[in-house]
Amino acid sequence: MIEIKEVISEKEKKSFVKFPFKLYKNSPYWVPPIISEELKIFDKSKNPILQDAEVQLFLAYRGNRVVGRVAAIVNWIEINEQNVKKMRFGWFDFIDDLSVSRALLEKISEIGIAHNLNYMEGPVGFSNLDKVGVLTHGHDVIGTMISWYNHPYYASHLEAHKFVIEKEYLEYKHAFSDIKIEKFKRLSEVIERRYKLKSLNFTSTKEVMVYADQMFDLFNLSYSKLSSFVKITELQKAYMKKKFLNFINPEYIKFVVDANDELVAFAVVMPSFAKALQKINGKLFPFGFLKILKAKKAKSVNFLLIGVHPEYQNKGVHALIFSAYHKTFESKGITECRRTPELSDNLEIHKLWRDFNPQLIKKRCTYRKNL
């Protein structure tokens, strides 16, 4: 018999966060989160998105053994401002037993119906800045710190429970050697002159912070048409500046501004921390922090975000960003670039990379079921 219990105590929250450590103990591809940081995600005093969203955590038990988990999420911005009556669920992990996954999903359905919502979709986080999707292809490729990993049976469970694919996300990689930069250098020079633009390169976080609010505003503007979009609030901006931008090497952040010093494009890259996170196995102390610092010199990088103002899309502005990154990557000996999950129907973003000989390495999907 499967029993679903809501997570209330701090001990239960730790059990919730630590469950995947048992489920993927022997996986060479799963990348564990930092336990202390994962706990903060569900703390209303530390995560500002919980001012506009509700989350309930549940564990599935067989006897005294934890056999699954799920987070039930209601994003009120999405529901009230965007009129998207969606019950979100995420952090969805379970043993290969249909009765376990069914019991967890029935709990999500129950909450969605109680809130008069129209459908449930997952796995997703609180917004489009969070992890997303069930991995359907690429189970033999190491994950990243910003994406979920799962066993191959997850998708078949959702299909058995009458869920259908809602969105598909693709992940690509390309070798640094496949970047034919000459074309982009010529294009960037033309675009700079034509539109009076210039790229900004940074050596300190303080320099980045001058443009940080503009970056998040441009993120909201450039991503607003995507089906997964939920805007970043003012509270979240402050949180992201402190947690996110302070952590990233400023050399890996590139901005493009116009003649009035207004931001028209941005990109954010991070070194791959996957192998370091596997080594520290969720614990920053006593030595995990040193391994993370060492990983900042990794020769593989992940493109986290890239955005262009709607007025400058399809005008070659990306050439300025790629030219700037090429110089940085060349100086640091970067050998591989990897992109984070992108919606398969986001054709504009796919066009940016078509000259780089991209290789598809992972596919993931969110699944939907009407309530």
PDB file of C-alpha atoms in Angstrom, residues 153-325:
ATOM      1  CA  TYR A 153      10.865   4.670 -17.231  1.00  0.00           C
ATOM      2  CA  TYR A 154       9.496   8.085 -16.193  1.00  0.00           C
ATOM      3  CA  ALA A 155       7.943   8.885 -19.573  1.00  0.00           C
ATOM      4  CA  SER A 156       6.214   5.494 -19.812  1.00  0.00           C
ATOM      5  CA  HIS A 157       4.664   6.049 -16.380  1.00  0.00           C
ATOM      6  CA  LEU A 158       3.162   9.382 -17.415  1.00  0.00           C
ATOM      7  CA  GLU A 159       1.832   7.881 -20.624  1.00  0.00           C
ATOM      8  CA  ALA A 160       0.335   4.956 -18.693  1.00  0.00           C
ATOM      9  CA  HIS A 161      -1.490   7.501 -16.517  1.00  0.00           C
ATOM     10  CA  LYS A 162      -3.017   9.103 -19.655  1.00  0.00           C
ATOM     11  CA  PHE A 163      -0.780  12.171 -19.770  1.00  0.00           C
ATOM     12  CA  VAL A 164       0.123  13.622 -23.173  1.00  0.00           C
ATOM     13  CA  ILE A 165       3.153  15.627 -24.247  1.00  0.00           C
ATOM     14  CA  GLU A 166       2.601  19.355 -23.807  1.00  0.00           C
ATOM     15  CA  LYS A 167       6.000  20.847 -24.689  1.00  0.00           C
ATOM     16  CA  GLU A 168       9.275  19.483 -25.996  1.00  0.00           C
ATOM     17  CA  TYR A 169      12.706  20.866 -25.138  1.00  0.00           C
ATOM     18  CA  LEU A 170      15.970  20.208 -26.958  1.00  0.00           C
ATOM     19  CA  GLU A 171      19.571  20.383 -25.732  1.00  0.00           C
ATOM     20  CA  TYR A 172      22.546  20.714 -28.054  1.00  0.00           C
ATOM     21  CA  LYS A 173      26.303  20.945 -27.812  1.00  0.00           C
ATOM     22  CA  HIS A 174      29.009  22.050 -30.219  1.00  0.00           C
ATOM     23  CA  ALA A 175      32.773  22.012 -30.212  1.00  0.00           C
ATOM     24  CA  PHE A 176      34.551  25.340 -29.851  1.00  0.00           C
ATOM     25  CA  SER A 177      36.543  24.376 -32.935  1.00  0.00           C
ATOM     26  CA  ASP A 178      33.295  24.331 -34.965  1.00  0.00           C
ATOM     27  CA  ILE A 179      32.769  28.061 -34.482  1.00  0.00           C
ATOM     28  CA  LYS A 180      33.809  29.746 -37.735  1.00  0.00           C
ATOM     29  CA  ILE A 181      34.291  33.129 -36.159  1.00  0.00           C
ATOM     30  CA  GLU A 182      35.413  35.009 -39.281  1.00  0.00           C
ATOM     31  CA  LYS A 183      31.830  35.260 -40.520  1.00  0.00           C
ATOM     32  CA  PHE A 184      30.600  36.631 -37.193  1.00  0.00           C
ATOM     33  CA  LYS A 185      33.460  39.114 -36.901  1.00  0.00           C
ATOM     34  CA  ARG A 186      32.613  40.592 -40.298  1.00  0.00           C
ATOM     35  CA  LEU A 187      28.897  40.662 -39.493  1.00  0.00           C
ATOM     36  CA  SER A 188      29.444  42.210 -36.064  1.00  0.00           C
ATOM     37  CA  GLU A 189      31.430  45.076 -37.583  1.00  0.00           C
ATOM     38  CA  VAL A 190      28.614  45.802 -40.045  1.00  0.00           C
ATOM     39  CA  ILE A 191      25.909  45.592 -37.360  1.00  0.00           C
ATOM     40  CA  GLU A 192      27.846  47.842 -34.971  1.00  0.00           C
ATOM     41  CA  ARG A 193      28.107  50.578 -37.594  1.00  0.00           C
ATOM     42  CA  ARG A 194      24.571  50.210 -38.967  1.00  0.00           C
ATOM     43  CA  TYR A 195      22.751  50.344 -35.617  1.00  0.00           C
ATOM     44  CA  LYS A 196      25.378  52.209 -33.554  1.00  0.00           C
ATOM     45  CA  LEU A 197      25.766  49.304 -31.141  1.00  0.00           C
ATOM     46  CA  LYS A 198      28.647  48.118 -28.996  1.00  0.00           C
ATOM     47  CA  SER A 199      29.325  44.987 -26.972  1.00  0.00           C
ATOM     48  CA  LEU A 200      30.263  45.226 -23.312  1.00  0.00           C
ATOM     49  CA  ASN A 201      32.833  42.976 -21.656  1.00  0.00           C
ATOM     50  CA  PHE A 202      33.220  42.918 -17.894  1.00  0.00           C
ATOM     51  CA  THR A 203      35.986  42.199 -15.421  1.00  0.00           C
ATOM     52  CA  SER A 204      34.026  42.832 -12.208  1.00  0.00           C
ATOM     53  CA  THR A 205      30.553  41.997 -10.897  1.00  0.00           C
ATOM     54  CA  LYS A 206      30.146  45.657  -9.932  1.00  0.00           C
ATOM     55  CA  GLU A 207      30.266  46.601 -13.631  1.00  0.00           C
ATOM     56  CA  VAL A 208      27.604  44.004 -14.447  1.00  0.00           C
ATOM     57  CA  MET A 209      25.231  45.235 -11.736  1.00  0.00           C
ATOM     58  CA  VAL A 210      24.865  48.613 -13.459  1.00  0.00           C
ATOM     59  CA  TYR A 211      22.898  46.822 -16.204  1.00  0.00           C
ATOM     60  CA  ALA A 212      21.356  44.007 -14.139  1.00  0.00           C
ATOM     61  CA  ASP A 213      17.823  45.426 -13.910  1.00  0.00           C
ATOM     62  CA  GLN A 214      17.859  46.159 -17.635  1.00  0.00           C
ATOM     63  CA  MET A 215      18.878  42.570 -18.280  1.00  0.00           C
ATOM     64  CA  PHE A 216      15.948  41.118 -16.344  1.00  0.00           C
ATOM     65  CA  ASP A 217      13.541  43.589 -17.986  1.00  0.00           C
ATOM     66  CA  LEU A 218      14.863  42.548 -21.390  1.00  0.00           C
ATOM     67  CA  PHE A 219      14.524  38.905 -20.376  1.00  0.00           C
ATOM     68  CA  ASN A 220      10.830  39.496 -19.622  1.00  0.00           C
ATOM     69  CA  LEU A 221      10.373  41.286 -22.932  1.00  0.00           C
ATOM     70  CA  SER A 222      12.286  38.879 -25.172  1.00  0.00           C
ATOM     71  CA  TYR A 223      10.815  35.686 -23.670  1.00  0.00           C
ATOM     72  CA  SER A 224       7.236  36.901 -23.181  1.00  0.00           C
ATOM     73  CA  LYS A 225       5.865  35.143 -26.284  1.00  0.00           C
ATOM     74  CA  LEU A 226       7.076  31.696 -25.245  1.00  0.00           C
ATOM     75  CA  SER A 227       4.417  29.303 -24.029  1.00  0.00           C
ATOM     76  CA  SER A 228       6.247  28.621 -20.756  1.00  0.00           C
ATOM     77  CA  PHE A 229       6.735  32.284 -19.824  1.00  0.00           C
ATOM     78  CA  VAL A 230       6.078  33.733 -16.379  1.00  0.00           C
ATOM     79  CA  LYS A 231       7.578  37.179 -15.775  1.00  0.00           C
ATOM     80  CA  ILE A 232      10.329  37.936 -13.262  1.00  0.00           C
ATOM     81  CA  THR A 233       9.021  40.217 -10.491  1.00  0.00           C
ATOM     82  CA  GLU A 234      10.916  43.039  -8.764  1.00  0.00           C
ATOM     83  CA  LEU A 235      11.497  40.824  -5.710  1.00  0.00           C
ATOM     84  CA  GLN A 236      12.902  38.090  -7.895  1.00  0.00           C
ATOM     85  CA  LYS A 237      15.224  40.552  -9.653  1.00  0.00           C
ATOM     86  CA  ALA A 238      16.814  41.470  -6.325  1.00  0.00           C
ATOM     87  CA  TYR A 239      17.122  37.795  -5.410  1.00  0.00           C
ATOM     88  CA  MET A 240      18.647  36.827  -8.758  1.00  0.00           C
ATOM     89  CA  LYS A 241      21.169  39.672  -8.620  1.00  0.00           C
ATOM     90  CA  LYS A 242      22.363  38.525  -5.226  1.00  0.00           C
ATOM     91  CA  LYS A 243      22.364  34.765  -5.799  1.00  0.00           C
ATOM     92  CA  PHE A 244      22.862  34.388  -9.548  1.00  0.00           C
ATOM     93  CA  LEU A 245      24.939  37.286 -10.883  1.00  0.00           C
ATOM     94  CA  ASN A 246      27.263  37.371  -7.889  1.00  0.00           C
ATOM     95  CA  PHE A 247      28.207  33.755  -8.517  1.00  0.00           C
ATOM     96  CA  ILE A 248      29.007  34.006 -12.234  1.00  0.00           C
ATOM     97  CA  ASN A 249      32.380  35.035 -13.568  1.00  0.00           C
ATOM     98  CA  PRO A 250      31.731  38.526 -15.023  1.00  0.00           C
ATOM     99  CA  GLU A 251      33.838  37.599 -18.064  1.00  0.00           C
ATOM    100  CA  TYR A 252      31.091  35.106 -18.958  1.00  0.00           C
ATOM    101  CA  ILE A 253      28.392  37.798 -19.126  1.00  0.00           C
ATOM    102  CA  LYS A 254      28.081  39.761 -22.392  1.00  0.00           C
ATOM    103  CA  PHE A 255      25.807  42.728 -23.087  1.00  0.00           C
ATOM    104  CA  VAL A 256      25.102  44.759 -26.220  1.00  0.00           C
ATOM    105  CA  VAL A 257      23.942  48.383 -25.850  1.00  0.00           C
ATOM    106  CA  ASP A 258      22.753  51.064 -28.244  1.00  0.00           C
ATOM    107  CA  ALA A 259      23.954  54.668 -28.635  1.00  0.00           C
ATOM    108  CA  ASN A 260      21.902  55.656 -25.541  1.00  0.00           C
ATOM    109  CA  ASP A 261      23.512  52.913 -23.435  1.00  0.00           C
ATOM    110  CA  GLU A 262      20.230  50.972 -23.441  1.00  0.00           C
ATOM    111  CA  LEU A 263      20.534  47.199 -23.369  1.00  0.00           C
ATOM    112  CA  VAL A 264      19.430  45.472 -26.590  1.00  0.00           C
ATOM    113  CA  ALA A 265      20.928  41.986 -26.103  1.00  0.00           C
ATOM    114  CA  PHE A 266      22.501  39.839 -23.411  1.00  0.00           C
ATOM    115  CA  ALA A 267      23.945  36.384 -22.825  1.00  0.00           C
ATOM    116  CA  VAL A 268      25.019  34.525 -19.707  1.00  0.00           C
ATOM    117  CA  VAL A 269      27.355  31.517 -19.664  1.00  0.00           C
ATOM    118  CA  MET A 270      28.553  29.343 -16.822  1.00  0.00           C
ATOM    119  CA  PRO A 271      31.350  26.751 -16.629  1.00  0.00           C
ATOM    120  CA  SER A 272      30.166  23.167 -16.315  1.00  0.00           C
ATOM    121  CA  PHE A 273      29.976  22.232 -12.635  1.00  0.00           C
ATOM    122  CA  ALA A 274      28.543  18.760 -13.303  1.00  0.00           C
ATOM    123  CA  LYS A 275      31.588  16.650 -12.431  1.00  0.00           C
ATOM    124  CA  ALA A 276      32.407  18.785  -9.389  1.00  0.00           C
ATOM    125  CA  LEU A 277      28.844  18.405  -8.103  1.00  0.00           C
ATOM    126  CA  GLN A 278      29.067  14.659  -8.534  1.00  0.00           C
ATOM    127  CA  LYS A 279      32.248  14.615  -6.458  1.00  0.00           C
ATOM    128  CA  ILE A 280      30.870  16.677  -3.568  1.00  0.00           C
ATOM    129  CA  ASN A 281      27.573  14.713  -3.569  1.00  0.00           C
ATOM    130  CA  GLY A 282      25.400  17.536  -2.291  1.00  0.00           C
ATOM    131  CA  LYS A 283      27.679  18.878   0.439  1.00  0.00           C
ATOM    132  CA  LEU A 284      29.532  22.185   0.224  1.00  0.00           C
ATOM    133  CA  PHE A 285      31.499  21.644   3.435  1.00  0.00           C
ATOM    134  CA  PRO A 286      34.142  20.877   4.405  1.00  0.00           C
ATOM    135  CA  PHE A 287      35.775  20.553   0.964  1.00  0.00           C
ATOM    136  CA  GLY A 288      32.948  20.852  -1.566  1.00  0.00           C
ATOM    137  CA  PHE A 289      33.288  24.610  -1.899  1.00  0.00           C
ATOM    138  CA  LEU A 290      36.918  24.226  -3.002  1.00  0.00           C
ATOM    139  CA  LYS A 291      35.897  21.746  -5.699  1.00  0.00           C
ATOM    140  CA  ILE A 292      33.253  24.200  -6.972  1.00  0.00           C
ATOM    141  CA  LEU A 293      35.843  26.987  -7.145  1.00  0.00           C
ATOM    142  CA  LYS A 294      38.206  24.710  -9.052  1.00  0.00           C
ATOM    143  CA  ALA A 295      35.400  23.821 -11.493  1.00  0.00           C
ATOM    144  CA  LYS A 296      35.174  27.483 -12.535  1.00  0.00           C
ATOM    145  CA  LYS A 297      38.189  26.699 -14.723  1.00  0.00           C
ATOM    146  CA  ALA A 298      36.355  23.880 -16.541  1.00  0.00           C
ATOM    147  CA  LYS A 299      36.916  23.689 -20.299  1.00  0.00           C
ATOM    148  CA  SER A 300      33.217  23.075 -20.988  1.00  0.00           C
ATOM    149  CA  VAL A 301      30.619  25.849 -20.638  1.00  0.00           C
ATOM    150  CA  ASN A 302      26.827  26.031 -20.583  1.00  0.00           C
ATOM    151  CA  PHE A 303      24.893  28.832 -22.266  1.00  0.00           C
ATOM    152  CA  LEU A 304      22.260  29.664 -19.646  1.00  0.00           C
ATOM    153  CA  LEU A 305      20.427  32.616 -21.151  1.00  0.00           C
ATOM    154  CA  ILE A 306      20.489  34.615 -24.351  1.00  0.00           C
ATOM    155  CA  GLY A 307      18.023  37.351 -25.246  1.00  0.00           C
ATOM    156  CA  VAL A 308      17.618  40.008 -27.924  1.00  0.00           C
ATOM    157  CA  HIS A 309      15.200  42.939 -27.875  1.00  0.00           C
ATOM    158  CA  PRO A 310      12.269  42.276 -30.257  1.00  0.00           C
ATOM    159  CA  GLU A 311      13.191  45.356 -32.306  1.00  0.00           C
ATOM    160  CA  TYR A 312      16.657  43.921 -32.968  1.00  0.00           C
ATOM    161  CA  GLN A 313      15.778  40.291 -33.582  1.00  0.00           C
ATOM    162  CA  ASN A 314      16.761  38.927 -37.015  1.00  0.00           C
ATOM    163  CA  LYS A 315      19.196  41.834 -37.482  1.00  0.00           C
ATOM    164  CA  GLY A 316      22.419  39.995 -36.730  1.00  0.00           C
ATOM    165  CA  VAL A 317      22.947  41.375 -33.218  1.00  0.00           C
ATOM    166  CA  HIS A 318      23.904  37.902 -31.994  1.00  0.00           C
ATOM    167  CA  ALA A 319      27.125  38.243 -34.011  1.00  0.00           C
ATOM    168  CA  LEU A 320      28.400  40.806 -31.493  1.00  0.00           C
ATOM    169  CA  ILE A 321      27.741  38.409 -28.620  1.00  0.00           C
ATOM    170  CA  PHE A 322      29.370  35.426 -30.322  1.00  0.00           C
ATOM    171  CA  SER A 323      32.420  37.465 -31.320  1.00  0.00           C
ATOM    172  CA  ALA A 324      32.868  38.656 -27.732  1.00  0.00           C
ATOM    173  CA  TYR A 325      32.517  35.132 -26.349  1.00  0.00           C
TER     174      TYR A 325
END
